Tab-separated table of N, CA, C and O in Angstrom:
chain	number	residue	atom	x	y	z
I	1	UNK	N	-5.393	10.337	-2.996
I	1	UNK	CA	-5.761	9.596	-4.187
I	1	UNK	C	-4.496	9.118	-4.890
I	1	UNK	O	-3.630	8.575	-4.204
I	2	UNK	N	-4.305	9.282	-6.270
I	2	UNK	CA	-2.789	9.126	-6.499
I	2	UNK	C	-1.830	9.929	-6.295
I	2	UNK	O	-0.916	9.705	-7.089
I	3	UNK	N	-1.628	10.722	-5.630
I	3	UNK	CA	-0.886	11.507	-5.653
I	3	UNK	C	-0.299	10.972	-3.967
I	3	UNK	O	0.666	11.636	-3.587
I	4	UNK	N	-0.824	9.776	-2.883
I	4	UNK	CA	-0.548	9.591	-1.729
I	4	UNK	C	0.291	8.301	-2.076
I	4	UNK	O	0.357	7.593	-3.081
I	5	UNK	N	0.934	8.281	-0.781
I	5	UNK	CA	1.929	6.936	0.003
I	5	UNK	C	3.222	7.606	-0.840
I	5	UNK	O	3.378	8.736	-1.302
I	6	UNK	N	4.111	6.370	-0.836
I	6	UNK	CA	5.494	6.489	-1.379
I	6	UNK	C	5.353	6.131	-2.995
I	6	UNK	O	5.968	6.963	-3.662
I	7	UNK	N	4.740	5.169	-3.751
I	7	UNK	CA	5.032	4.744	-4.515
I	7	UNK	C	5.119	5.413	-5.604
I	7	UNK	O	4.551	6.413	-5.166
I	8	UNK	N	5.442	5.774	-7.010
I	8	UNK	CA	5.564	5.893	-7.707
I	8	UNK	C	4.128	6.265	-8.875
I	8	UNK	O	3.342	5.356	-9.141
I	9	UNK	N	3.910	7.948	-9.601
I	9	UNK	CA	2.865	7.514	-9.688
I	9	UNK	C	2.593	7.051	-11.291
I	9	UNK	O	1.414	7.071	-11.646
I	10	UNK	N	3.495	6.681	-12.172
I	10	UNK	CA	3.379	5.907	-13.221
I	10	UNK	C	3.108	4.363	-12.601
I	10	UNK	O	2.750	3.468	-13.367
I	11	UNK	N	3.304	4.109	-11.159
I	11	UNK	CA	3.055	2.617	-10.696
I	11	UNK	C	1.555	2.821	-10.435
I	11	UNK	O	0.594	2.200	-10.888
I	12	UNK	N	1.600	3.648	-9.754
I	12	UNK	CA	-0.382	3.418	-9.215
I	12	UNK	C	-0.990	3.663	-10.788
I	12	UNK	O	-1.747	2.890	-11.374
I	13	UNK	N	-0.455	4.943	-11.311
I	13	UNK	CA	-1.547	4.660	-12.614
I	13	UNK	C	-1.392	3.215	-13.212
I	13	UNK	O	-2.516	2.713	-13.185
I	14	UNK	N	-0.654	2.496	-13.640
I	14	UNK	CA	-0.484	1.162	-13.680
I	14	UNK	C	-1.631	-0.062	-13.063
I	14	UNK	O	-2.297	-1.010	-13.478
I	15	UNK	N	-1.327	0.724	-11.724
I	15	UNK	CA	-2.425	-0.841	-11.110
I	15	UNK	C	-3.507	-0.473	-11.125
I	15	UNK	O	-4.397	-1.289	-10.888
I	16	UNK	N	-3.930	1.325	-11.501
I	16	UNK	CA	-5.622	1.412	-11.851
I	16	UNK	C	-6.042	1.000	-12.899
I	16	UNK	O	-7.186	0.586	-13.087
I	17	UNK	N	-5.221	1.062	-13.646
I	17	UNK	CA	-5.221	0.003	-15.455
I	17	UNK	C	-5.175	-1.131	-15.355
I	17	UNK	O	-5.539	-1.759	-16.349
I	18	UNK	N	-4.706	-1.941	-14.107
I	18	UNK	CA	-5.260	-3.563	-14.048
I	18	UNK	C	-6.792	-3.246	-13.246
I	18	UNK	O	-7.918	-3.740	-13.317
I	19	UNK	N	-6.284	-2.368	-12.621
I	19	UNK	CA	-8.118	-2.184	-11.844
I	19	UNK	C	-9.092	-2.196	-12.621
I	19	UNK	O	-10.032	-2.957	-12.390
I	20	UNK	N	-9.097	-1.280	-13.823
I	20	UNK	CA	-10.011	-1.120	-14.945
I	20	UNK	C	-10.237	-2.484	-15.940
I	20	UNK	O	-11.172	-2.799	-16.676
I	21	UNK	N	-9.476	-2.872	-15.750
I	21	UNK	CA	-9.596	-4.507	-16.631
I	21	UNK	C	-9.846	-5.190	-16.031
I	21	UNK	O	-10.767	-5.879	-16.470
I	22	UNK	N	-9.282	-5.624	-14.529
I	22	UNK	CA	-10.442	-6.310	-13.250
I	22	UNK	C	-12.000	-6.094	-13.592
I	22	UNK	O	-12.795	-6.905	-14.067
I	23	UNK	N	-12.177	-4.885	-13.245
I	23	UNK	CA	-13.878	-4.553	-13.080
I	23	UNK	C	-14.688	-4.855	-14.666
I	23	UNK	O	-15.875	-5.175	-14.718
I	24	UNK	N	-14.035	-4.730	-15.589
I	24	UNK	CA	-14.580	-5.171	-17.110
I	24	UNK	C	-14.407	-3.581	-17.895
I	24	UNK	O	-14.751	-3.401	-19.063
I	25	UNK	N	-13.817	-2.508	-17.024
I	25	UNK	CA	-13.930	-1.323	-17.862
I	25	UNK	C	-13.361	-1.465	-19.440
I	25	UNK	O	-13.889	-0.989	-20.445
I	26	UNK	N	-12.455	-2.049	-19.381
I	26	UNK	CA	-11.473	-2.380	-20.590
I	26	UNK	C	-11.220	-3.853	-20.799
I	26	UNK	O	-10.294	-4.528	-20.349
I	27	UNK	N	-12.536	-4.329	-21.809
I	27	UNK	CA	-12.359	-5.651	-21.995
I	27	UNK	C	-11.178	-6.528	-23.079
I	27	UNK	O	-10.620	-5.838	-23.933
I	28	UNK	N	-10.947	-7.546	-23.029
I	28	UNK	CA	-10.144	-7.708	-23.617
I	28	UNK	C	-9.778	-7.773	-25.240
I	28	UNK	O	-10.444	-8.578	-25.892
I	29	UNK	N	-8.696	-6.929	-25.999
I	29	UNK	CA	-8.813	-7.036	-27.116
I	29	UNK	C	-9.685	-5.372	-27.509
I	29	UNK	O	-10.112	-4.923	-28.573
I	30	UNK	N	-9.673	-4.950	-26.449
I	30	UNK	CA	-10.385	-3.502	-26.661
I	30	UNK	C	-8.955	-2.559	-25.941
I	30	UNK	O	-8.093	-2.827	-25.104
I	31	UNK	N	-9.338	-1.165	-26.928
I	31	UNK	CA	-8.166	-0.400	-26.849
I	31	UNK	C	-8.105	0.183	-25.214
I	31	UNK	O	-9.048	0.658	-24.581
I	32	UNK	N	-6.983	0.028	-24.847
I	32	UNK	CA	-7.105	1.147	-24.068
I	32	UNK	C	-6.880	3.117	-24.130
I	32	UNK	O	-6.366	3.811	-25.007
I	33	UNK	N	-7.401	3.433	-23.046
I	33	UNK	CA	-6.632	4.838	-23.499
I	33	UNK	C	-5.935	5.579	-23.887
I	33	UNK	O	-5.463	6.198	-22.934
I	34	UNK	N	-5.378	6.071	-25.227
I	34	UNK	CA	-4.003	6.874	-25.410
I	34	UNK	C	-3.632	7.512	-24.207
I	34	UNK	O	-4.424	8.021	-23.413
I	35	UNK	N	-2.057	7.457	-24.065
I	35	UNK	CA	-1.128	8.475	-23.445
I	35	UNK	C	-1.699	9.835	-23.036
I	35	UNK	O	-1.722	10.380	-21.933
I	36	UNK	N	-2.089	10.177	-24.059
I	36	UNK	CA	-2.188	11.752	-23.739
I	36	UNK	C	-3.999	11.397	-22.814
I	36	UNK	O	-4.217	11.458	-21.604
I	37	UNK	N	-5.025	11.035	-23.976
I	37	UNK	CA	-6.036	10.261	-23.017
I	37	UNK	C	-5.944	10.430	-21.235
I	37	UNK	O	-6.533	11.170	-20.447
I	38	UNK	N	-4.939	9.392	-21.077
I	38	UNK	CA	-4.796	8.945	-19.908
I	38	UNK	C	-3.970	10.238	-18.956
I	38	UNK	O	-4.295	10.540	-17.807
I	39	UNK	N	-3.263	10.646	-19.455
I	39	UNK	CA	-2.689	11.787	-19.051
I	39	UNK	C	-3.614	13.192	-18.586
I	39	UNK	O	-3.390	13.992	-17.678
I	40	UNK	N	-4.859	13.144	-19.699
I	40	UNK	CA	-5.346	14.180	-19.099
I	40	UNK	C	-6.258	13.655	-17.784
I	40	UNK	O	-6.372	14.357	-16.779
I	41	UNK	N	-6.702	12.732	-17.875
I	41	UNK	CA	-7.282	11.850	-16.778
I	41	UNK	C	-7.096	11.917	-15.640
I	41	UNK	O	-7.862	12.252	-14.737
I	42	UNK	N	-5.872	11.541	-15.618
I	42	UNK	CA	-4.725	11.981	-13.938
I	42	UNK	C	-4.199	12.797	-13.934
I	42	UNK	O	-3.682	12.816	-12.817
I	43	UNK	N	-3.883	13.675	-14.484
I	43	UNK	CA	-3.858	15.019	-15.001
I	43	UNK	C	-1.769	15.166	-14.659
I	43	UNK	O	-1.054	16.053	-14.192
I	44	UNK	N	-1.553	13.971	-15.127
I	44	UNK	CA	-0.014	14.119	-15.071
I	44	UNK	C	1.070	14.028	-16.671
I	44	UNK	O	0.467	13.646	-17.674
I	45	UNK	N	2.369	14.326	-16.808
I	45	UNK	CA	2.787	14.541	-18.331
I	45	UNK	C	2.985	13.185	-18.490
I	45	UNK	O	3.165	12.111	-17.915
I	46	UNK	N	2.782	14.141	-20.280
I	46	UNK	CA	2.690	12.322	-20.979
I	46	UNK	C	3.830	11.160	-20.576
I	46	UNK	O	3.717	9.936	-20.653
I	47	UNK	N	5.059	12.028	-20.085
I	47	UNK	CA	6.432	11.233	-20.141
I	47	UNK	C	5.502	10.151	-18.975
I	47	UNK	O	5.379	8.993	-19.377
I	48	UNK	N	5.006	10.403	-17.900
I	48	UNK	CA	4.473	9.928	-16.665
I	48	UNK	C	3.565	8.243	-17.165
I	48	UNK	O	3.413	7.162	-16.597
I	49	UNK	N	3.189	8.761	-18.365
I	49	UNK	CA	2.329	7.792	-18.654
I	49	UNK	C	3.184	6.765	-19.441
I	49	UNK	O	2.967	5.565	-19.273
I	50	UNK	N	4.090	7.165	-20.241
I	50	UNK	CA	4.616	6.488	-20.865
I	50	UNK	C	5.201	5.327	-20.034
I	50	UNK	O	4.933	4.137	-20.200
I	51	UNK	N	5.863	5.737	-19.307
I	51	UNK	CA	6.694	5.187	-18.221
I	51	UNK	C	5.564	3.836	-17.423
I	51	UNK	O	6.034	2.784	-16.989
I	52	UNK	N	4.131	4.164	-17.381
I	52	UNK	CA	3.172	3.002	-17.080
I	52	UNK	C	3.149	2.697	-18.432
I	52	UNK	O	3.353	1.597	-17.918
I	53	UNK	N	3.111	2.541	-19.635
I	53	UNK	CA	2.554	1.691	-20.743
I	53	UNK	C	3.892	0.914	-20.499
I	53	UNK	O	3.620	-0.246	-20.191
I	54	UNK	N	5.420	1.176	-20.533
I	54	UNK	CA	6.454	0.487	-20.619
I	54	UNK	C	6.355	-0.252	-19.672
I	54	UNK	O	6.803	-1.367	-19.937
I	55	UNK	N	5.810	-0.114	-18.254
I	55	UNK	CA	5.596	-1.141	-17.703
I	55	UNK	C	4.025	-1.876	-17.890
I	55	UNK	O	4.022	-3.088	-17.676
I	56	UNK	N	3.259	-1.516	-18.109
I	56	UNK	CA	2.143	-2.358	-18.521
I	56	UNK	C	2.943	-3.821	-20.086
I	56	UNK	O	2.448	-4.921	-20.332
I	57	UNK	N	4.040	-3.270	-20.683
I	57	UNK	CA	3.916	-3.799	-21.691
I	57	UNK	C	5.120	-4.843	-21.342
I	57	UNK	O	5.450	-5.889	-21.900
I	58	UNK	N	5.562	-4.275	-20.395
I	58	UNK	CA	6.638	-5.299	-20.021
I	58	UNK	C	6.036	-6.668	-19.315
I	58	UNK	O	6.369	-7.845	-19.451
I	59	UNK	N	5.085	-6.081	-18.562
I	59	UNK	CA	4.128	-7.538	-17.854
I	59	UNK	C	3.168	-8.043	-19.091
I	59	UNK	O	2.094	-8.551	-18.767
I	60	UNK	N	3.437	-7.952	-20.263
I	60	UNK	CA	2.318	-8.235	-20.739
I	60	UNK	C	0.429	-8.043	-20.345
I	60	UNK	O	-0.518	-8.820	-20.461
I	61	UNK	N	0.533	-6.826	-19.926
I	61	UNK	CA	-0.834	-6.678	-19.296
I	61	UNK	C	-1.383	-5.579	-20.777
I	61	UNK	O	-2.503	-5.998	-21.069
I	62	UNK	N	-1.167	-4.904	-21.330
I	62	UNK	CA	-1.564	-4.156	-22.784
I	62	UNK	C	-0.436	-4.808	-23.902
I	62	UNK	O	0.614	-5.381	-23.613
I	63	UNK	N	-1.099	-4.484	-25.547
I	63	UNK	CA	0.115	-5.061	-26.397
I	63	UNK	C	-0.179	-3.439	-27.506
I	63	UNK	O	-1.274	-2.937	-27.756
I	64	UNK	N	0.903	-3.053	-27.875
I	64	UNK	CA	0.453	-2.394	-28.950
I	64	UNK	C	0.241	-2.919	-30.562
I	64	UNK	O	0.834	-3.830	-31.140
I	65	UNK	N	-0.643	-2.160	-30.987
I	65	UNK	CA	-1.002	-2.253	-32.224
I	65	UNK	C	-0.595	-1.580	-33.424
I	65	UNK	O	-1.389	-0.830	-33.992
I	66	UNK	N	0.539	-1.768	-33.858
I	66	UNK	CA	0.997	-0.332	-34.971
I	66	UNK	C	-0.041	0.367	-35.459
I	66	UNK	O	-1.036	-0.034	-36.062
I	67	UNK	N	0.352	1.681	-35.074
I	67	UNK	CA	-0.009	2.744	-35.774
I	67	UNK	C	-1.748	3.020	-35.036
I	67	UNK	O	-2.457	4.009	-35.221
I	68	UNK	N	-1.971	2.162	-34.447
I	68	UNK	CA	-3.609	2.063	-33.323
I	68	UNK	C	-2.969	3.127	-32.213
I	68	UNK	O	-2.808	4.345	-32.140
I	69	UNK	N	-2.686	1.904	-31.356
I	69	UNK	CA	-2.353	2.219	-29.231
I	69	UNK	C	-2.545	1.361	-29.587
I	69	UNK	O	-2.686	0.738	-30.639
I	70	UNK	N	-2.578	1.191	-27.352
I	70	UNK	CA	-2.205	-0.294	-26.960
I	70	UNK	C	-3.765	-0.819	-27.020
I	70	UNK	O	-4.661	-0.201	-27.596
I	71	UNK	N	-3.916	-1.934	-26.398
I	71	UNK	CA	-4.574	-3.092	-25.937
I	71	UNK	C	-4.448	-3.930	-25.026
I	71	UNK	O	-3.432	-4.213	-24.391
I	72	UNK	N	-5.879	-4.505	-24.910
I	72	UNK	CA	-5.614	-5.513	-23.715
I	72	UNK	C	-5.906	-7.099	-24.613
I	72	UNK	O	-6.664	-7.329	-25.555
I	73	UNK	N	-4.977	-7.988	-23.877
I	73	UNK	CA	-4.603	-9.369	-24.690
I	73	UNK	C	-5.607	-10.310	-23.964
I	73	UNK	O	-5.986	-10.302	-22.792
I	74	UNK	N	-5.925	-11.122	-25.004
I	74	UNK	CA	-6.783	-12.108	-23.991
I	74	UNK	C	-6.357	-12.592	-22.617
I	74	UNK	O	-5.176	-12.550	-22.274
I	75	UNK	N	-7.213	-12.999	-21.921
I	75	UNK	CA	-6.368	-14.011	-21.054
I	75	UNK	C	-5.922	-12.794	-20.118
I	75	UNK	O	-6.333	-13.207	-19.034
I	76	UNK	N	-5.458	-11.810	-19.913
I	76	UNK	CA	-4.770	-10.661	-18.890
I	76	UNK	C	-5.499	-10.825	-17.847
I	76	UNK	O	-4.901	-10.996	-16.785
I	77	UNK	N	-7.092	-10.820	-17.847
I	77	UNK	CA	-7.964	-10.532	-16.222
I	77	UNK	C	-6.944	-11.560	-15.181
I	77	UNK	O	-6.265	-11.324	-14.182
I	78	UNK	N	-7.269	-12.946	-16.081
I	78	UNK	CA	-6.831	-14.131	-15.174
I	78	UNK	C	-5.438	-13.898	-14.795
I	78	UNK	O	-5.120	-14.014	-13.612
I	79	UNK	N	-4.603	-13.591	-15.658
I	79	UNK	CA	-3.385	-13.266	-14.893
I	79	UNK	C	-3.123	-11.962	-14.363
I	79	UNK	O	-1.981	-11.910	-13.907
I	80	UNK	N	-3.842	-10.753	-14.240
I	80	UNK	CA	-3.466	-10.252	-12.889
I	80	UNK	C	-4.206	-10.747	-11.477
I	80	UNK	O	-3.838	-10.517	-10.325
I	81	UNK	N	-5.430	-11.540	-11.961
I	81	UNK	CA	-5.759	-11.447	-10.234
I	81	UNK	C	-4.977	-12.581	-9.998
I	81	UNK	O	-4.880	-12.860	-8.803
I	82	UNK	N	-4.269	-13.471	-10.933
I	82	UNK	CA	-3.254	-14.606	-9.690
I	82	UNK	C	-2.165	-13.409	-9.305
I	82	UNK	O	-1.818	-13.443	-8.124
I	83	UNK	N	-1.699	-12.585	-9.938
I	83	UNK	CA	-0.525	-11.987	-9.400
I	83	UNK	C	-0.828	-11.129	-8.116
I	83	UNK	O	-0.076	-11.134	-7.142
I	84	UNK	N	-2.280	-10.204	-8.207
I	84	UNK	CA	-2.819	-9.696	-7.420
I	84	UNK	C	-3.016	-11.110	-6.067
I	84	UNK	O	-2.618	-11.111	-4.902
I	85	UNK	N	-3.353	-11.581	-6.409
I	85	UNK	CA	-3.694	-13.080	-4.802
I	85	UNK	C	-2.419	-13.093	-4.383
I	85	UNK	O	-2.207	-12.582	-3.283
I	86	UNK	N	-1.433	-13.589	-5.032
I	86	UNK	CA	-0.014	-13.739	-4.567
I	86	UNK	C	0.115	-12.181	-3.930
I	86	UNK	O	-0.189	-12.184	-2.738
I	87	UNK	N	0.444	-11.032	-4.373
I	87	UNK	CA	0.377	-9.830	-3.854
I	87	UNK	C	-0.290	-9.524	-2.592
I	87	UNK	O	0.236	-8.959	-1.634
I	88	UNK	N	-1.671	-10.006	-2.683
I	88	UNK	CA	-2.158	-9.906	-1.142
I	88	UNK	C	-1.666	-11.035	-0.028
I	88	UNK	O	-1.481	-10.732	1.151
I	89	UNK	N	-1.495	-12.253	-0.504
I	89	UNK	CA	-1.157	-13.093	0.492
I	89	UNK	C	0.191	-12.756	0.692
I	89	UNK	O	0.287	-12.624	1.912
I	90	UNK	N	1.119	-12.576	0.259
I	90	UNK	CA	2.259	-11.779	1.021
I	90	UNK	C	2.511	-10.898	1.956
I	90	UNK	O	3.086	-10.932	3.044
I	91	UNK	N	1.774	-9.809	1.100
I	91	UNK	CA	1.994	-8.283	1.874
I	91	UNK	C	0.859	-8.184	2.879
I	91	UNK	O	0.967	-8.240	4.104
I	92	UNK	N	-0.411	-8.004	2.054
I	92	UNK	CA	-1.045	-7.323	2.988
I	92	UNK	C	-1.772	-8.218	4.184
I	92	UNK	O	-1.906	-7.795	5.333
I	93	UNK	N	-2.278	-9.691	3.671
I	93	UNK	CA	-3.164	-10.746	4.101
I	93	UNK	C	-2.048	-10.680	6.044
I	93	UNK	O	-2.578	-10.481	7.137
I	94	UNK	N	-1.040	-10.842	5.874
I	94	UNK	CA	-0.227	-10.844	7.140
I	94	UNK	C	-0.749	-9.867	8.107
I	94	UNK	O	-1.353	-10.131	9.146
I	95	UNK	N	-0.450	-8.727	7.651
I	95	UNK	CA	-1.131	-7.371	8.139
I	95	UNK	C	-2.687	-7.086	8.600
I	95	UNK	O	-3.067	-6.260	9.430
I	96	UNK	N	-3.322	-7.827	7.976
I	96	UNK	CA	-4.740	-7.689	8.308
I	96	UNK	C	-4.774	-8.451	9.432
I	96	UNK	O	-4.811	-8.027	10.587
I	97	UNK	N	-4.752	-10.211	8.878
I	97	UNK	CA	-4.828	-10.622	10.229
I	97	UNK	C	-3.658	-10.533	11.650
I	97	UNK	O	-3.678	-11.352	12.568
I	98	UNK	N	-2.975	-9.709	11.588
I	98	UNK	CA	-2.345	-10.097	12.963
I	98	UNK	C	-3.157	-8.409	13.546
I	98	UNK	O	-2.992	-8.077	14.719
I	99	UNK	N	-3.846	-7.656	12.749
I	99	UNK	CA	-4.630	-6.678	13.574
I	99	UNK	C	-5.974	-7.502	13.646
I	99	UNK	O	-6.531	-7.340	14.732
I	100	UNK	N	-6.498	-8.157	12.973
I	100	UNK	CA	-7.347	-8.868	13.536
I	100	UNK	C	-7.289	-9.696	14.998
I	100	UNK	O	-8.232	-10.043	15.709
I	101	UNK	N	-5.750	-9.902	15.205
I	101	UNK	CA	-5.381	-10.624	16.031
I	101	UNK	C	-5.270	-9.320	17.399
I	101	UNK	O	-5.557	-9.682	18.540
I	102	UNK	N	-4.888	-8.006	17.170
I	102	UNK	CA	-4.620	-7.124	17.951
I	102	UNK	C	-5.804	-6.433	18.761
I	102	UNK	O	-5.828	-5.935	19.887
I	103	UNK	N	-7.065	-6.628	17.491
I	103	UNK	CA	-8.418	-5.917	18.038
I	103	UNK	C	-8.992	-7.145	18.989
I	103	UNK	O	-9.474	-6.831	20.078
I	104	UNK	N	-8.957	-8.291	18.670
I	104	UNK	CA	-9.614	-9.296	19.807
I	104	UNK	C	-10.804	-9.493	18.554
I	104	UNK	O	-11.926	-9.228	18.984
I	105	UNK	N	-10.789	-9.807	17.436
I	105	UNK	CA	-11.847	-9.960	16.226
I	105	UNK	C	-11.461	-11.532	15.889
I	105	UNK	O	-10.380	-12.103	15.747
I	106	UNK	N	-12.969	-12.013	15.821
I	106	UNK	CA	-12.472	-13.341	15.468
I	106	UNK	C	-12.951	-13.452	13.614
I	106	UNK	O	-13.709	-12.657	13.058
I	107	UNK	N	-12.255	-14.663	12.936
I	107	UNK	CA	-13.050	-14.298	11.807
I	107	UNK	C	-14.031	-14.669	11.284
I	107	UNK	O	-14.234	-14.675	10.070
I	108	UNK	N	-14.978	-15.129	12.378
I	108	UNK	CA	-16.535	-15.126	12.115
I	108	UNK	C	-17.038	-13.481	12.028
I	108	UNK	O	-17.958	-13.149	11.280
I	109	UNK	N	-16.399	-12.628	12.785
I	109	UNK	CA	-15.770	-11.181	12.492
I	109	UNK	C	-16.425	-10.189	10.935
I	109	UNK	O	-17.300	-9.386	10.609
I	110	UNK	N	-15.185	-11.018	10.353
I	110	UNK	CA	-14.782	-11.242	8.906
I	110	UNK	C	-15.676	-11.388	7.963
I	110	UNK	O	-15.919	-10.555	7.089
I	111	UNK	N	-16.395	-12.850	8.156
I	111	UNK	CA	-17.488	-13.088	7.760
I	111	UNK	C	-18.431	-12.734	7.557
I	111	UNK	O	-19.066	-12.841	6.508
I	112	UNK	N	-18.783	-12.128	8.729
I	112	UNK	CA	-20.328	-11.700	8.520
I	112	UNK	C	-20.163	-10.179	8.216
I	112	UNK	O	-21.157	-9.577	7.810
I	113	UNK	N	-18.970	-9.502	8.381
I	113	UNK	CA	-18.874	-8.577	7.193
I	113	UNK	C	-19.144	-8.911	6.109
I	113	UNK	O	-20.133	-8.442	5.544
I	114	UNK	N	-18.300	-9.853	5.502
I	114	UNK	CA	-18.541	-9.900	4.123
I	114	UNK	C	-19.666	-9.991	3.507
I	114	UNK	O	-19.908	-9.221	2.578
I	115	UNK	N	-20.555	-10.935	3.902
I	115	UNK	CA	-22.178	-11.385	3.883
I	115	UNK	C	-22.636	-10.524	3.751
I	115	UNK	O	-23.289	-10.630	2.712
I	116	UNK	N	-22.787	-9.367	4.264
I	116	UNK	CA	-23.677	-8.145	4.708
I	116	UNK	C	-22.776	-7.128	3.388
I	116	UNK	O	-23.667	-6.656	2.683
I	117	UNK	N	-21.874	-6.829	3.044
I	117	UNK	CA	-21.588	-6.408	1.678
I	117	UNK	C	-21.956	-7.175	0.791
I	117	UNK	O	-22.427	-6.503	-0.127
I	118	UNK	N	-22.001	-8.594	0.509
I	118	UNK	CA	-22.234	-8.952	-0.401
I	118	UNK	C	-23.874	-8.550	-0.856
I	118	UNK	O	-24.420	-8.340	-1.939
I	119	UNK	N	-24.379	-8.566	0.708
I	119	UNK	CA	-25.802	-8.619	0.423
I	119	UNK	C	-26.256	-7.094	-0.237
I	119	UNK	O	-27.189	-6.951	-1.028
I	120	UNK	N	-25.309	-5.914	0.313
I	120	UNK	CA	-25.687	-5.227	-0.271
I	120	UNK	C	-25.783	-4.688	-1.439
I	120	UNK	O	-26.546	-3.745	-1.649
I	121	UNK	N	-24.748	-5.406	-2.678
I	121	UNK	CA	-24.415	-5.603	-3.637
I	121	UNK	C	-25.462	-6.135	-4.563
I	121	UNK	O	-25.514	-6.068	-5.791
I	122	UNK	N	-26.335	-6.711	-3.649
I	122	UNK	CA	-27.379	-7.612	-4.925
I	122	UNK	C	-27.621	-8.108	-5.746
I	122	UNK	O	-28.789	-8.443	-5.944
């Protein structure tokens, strides 16, 4: 969970806080979780968290509010999923398809995966 791969885990808590504003958990202009909040959550020290708000606040993805916490600013959804698209078409989009390319999957493949999740989604 977070605690896997290499990265950093004030970074993953980070991109579950764009995750949570992706999905609508934290709409915009609504607070997000205090430090400590969030800390007991992932159950890591506050310094841990801090270290994601300084970077949440550096991308402009939360703003604080004196004497409140932070927030989320209008307008944020739209700019992480362009950063997120750019993010996948770099890194990972390469990776998928050249194993697409390795299994012998074409991406009609692809497709009719997707269809069949979408459908189950309803």
């Amino acid at each position: 969970m977070i605690y896997q791969n290499e990265r950093a885990i004030y970074v993953k808590i980070a991109d579950r806080v764009c995750d949570d504003i992706l999905s609508g958990k934290y709409q915009e202009d609504e607070r997000v979780p205090s430090v400590r909040e969030l800390a007991a959550e992932y159950e890591v020290n506050t310094n841990t968290v801090l270290r994601t708000f300084d970077i949440l606040q550096r991308d402009e993805i939360i703003y604080p509010k004196r004497g409140i916490c932070v927030f989320v600013p209008p307008g944020v959804r739209h700019k992480i999923r362009i950063a997120r698209k750019q993010e996948f078409r770099k890194h990972e989009l390469p990776e998928f398809l050249r194993r697409l390319l390795l299994l012998g999957m074409a991406i009609d493949d692809v497709v009719k995966a997707w269809e069949e999740r979408q459908d189950t989604k309803g």
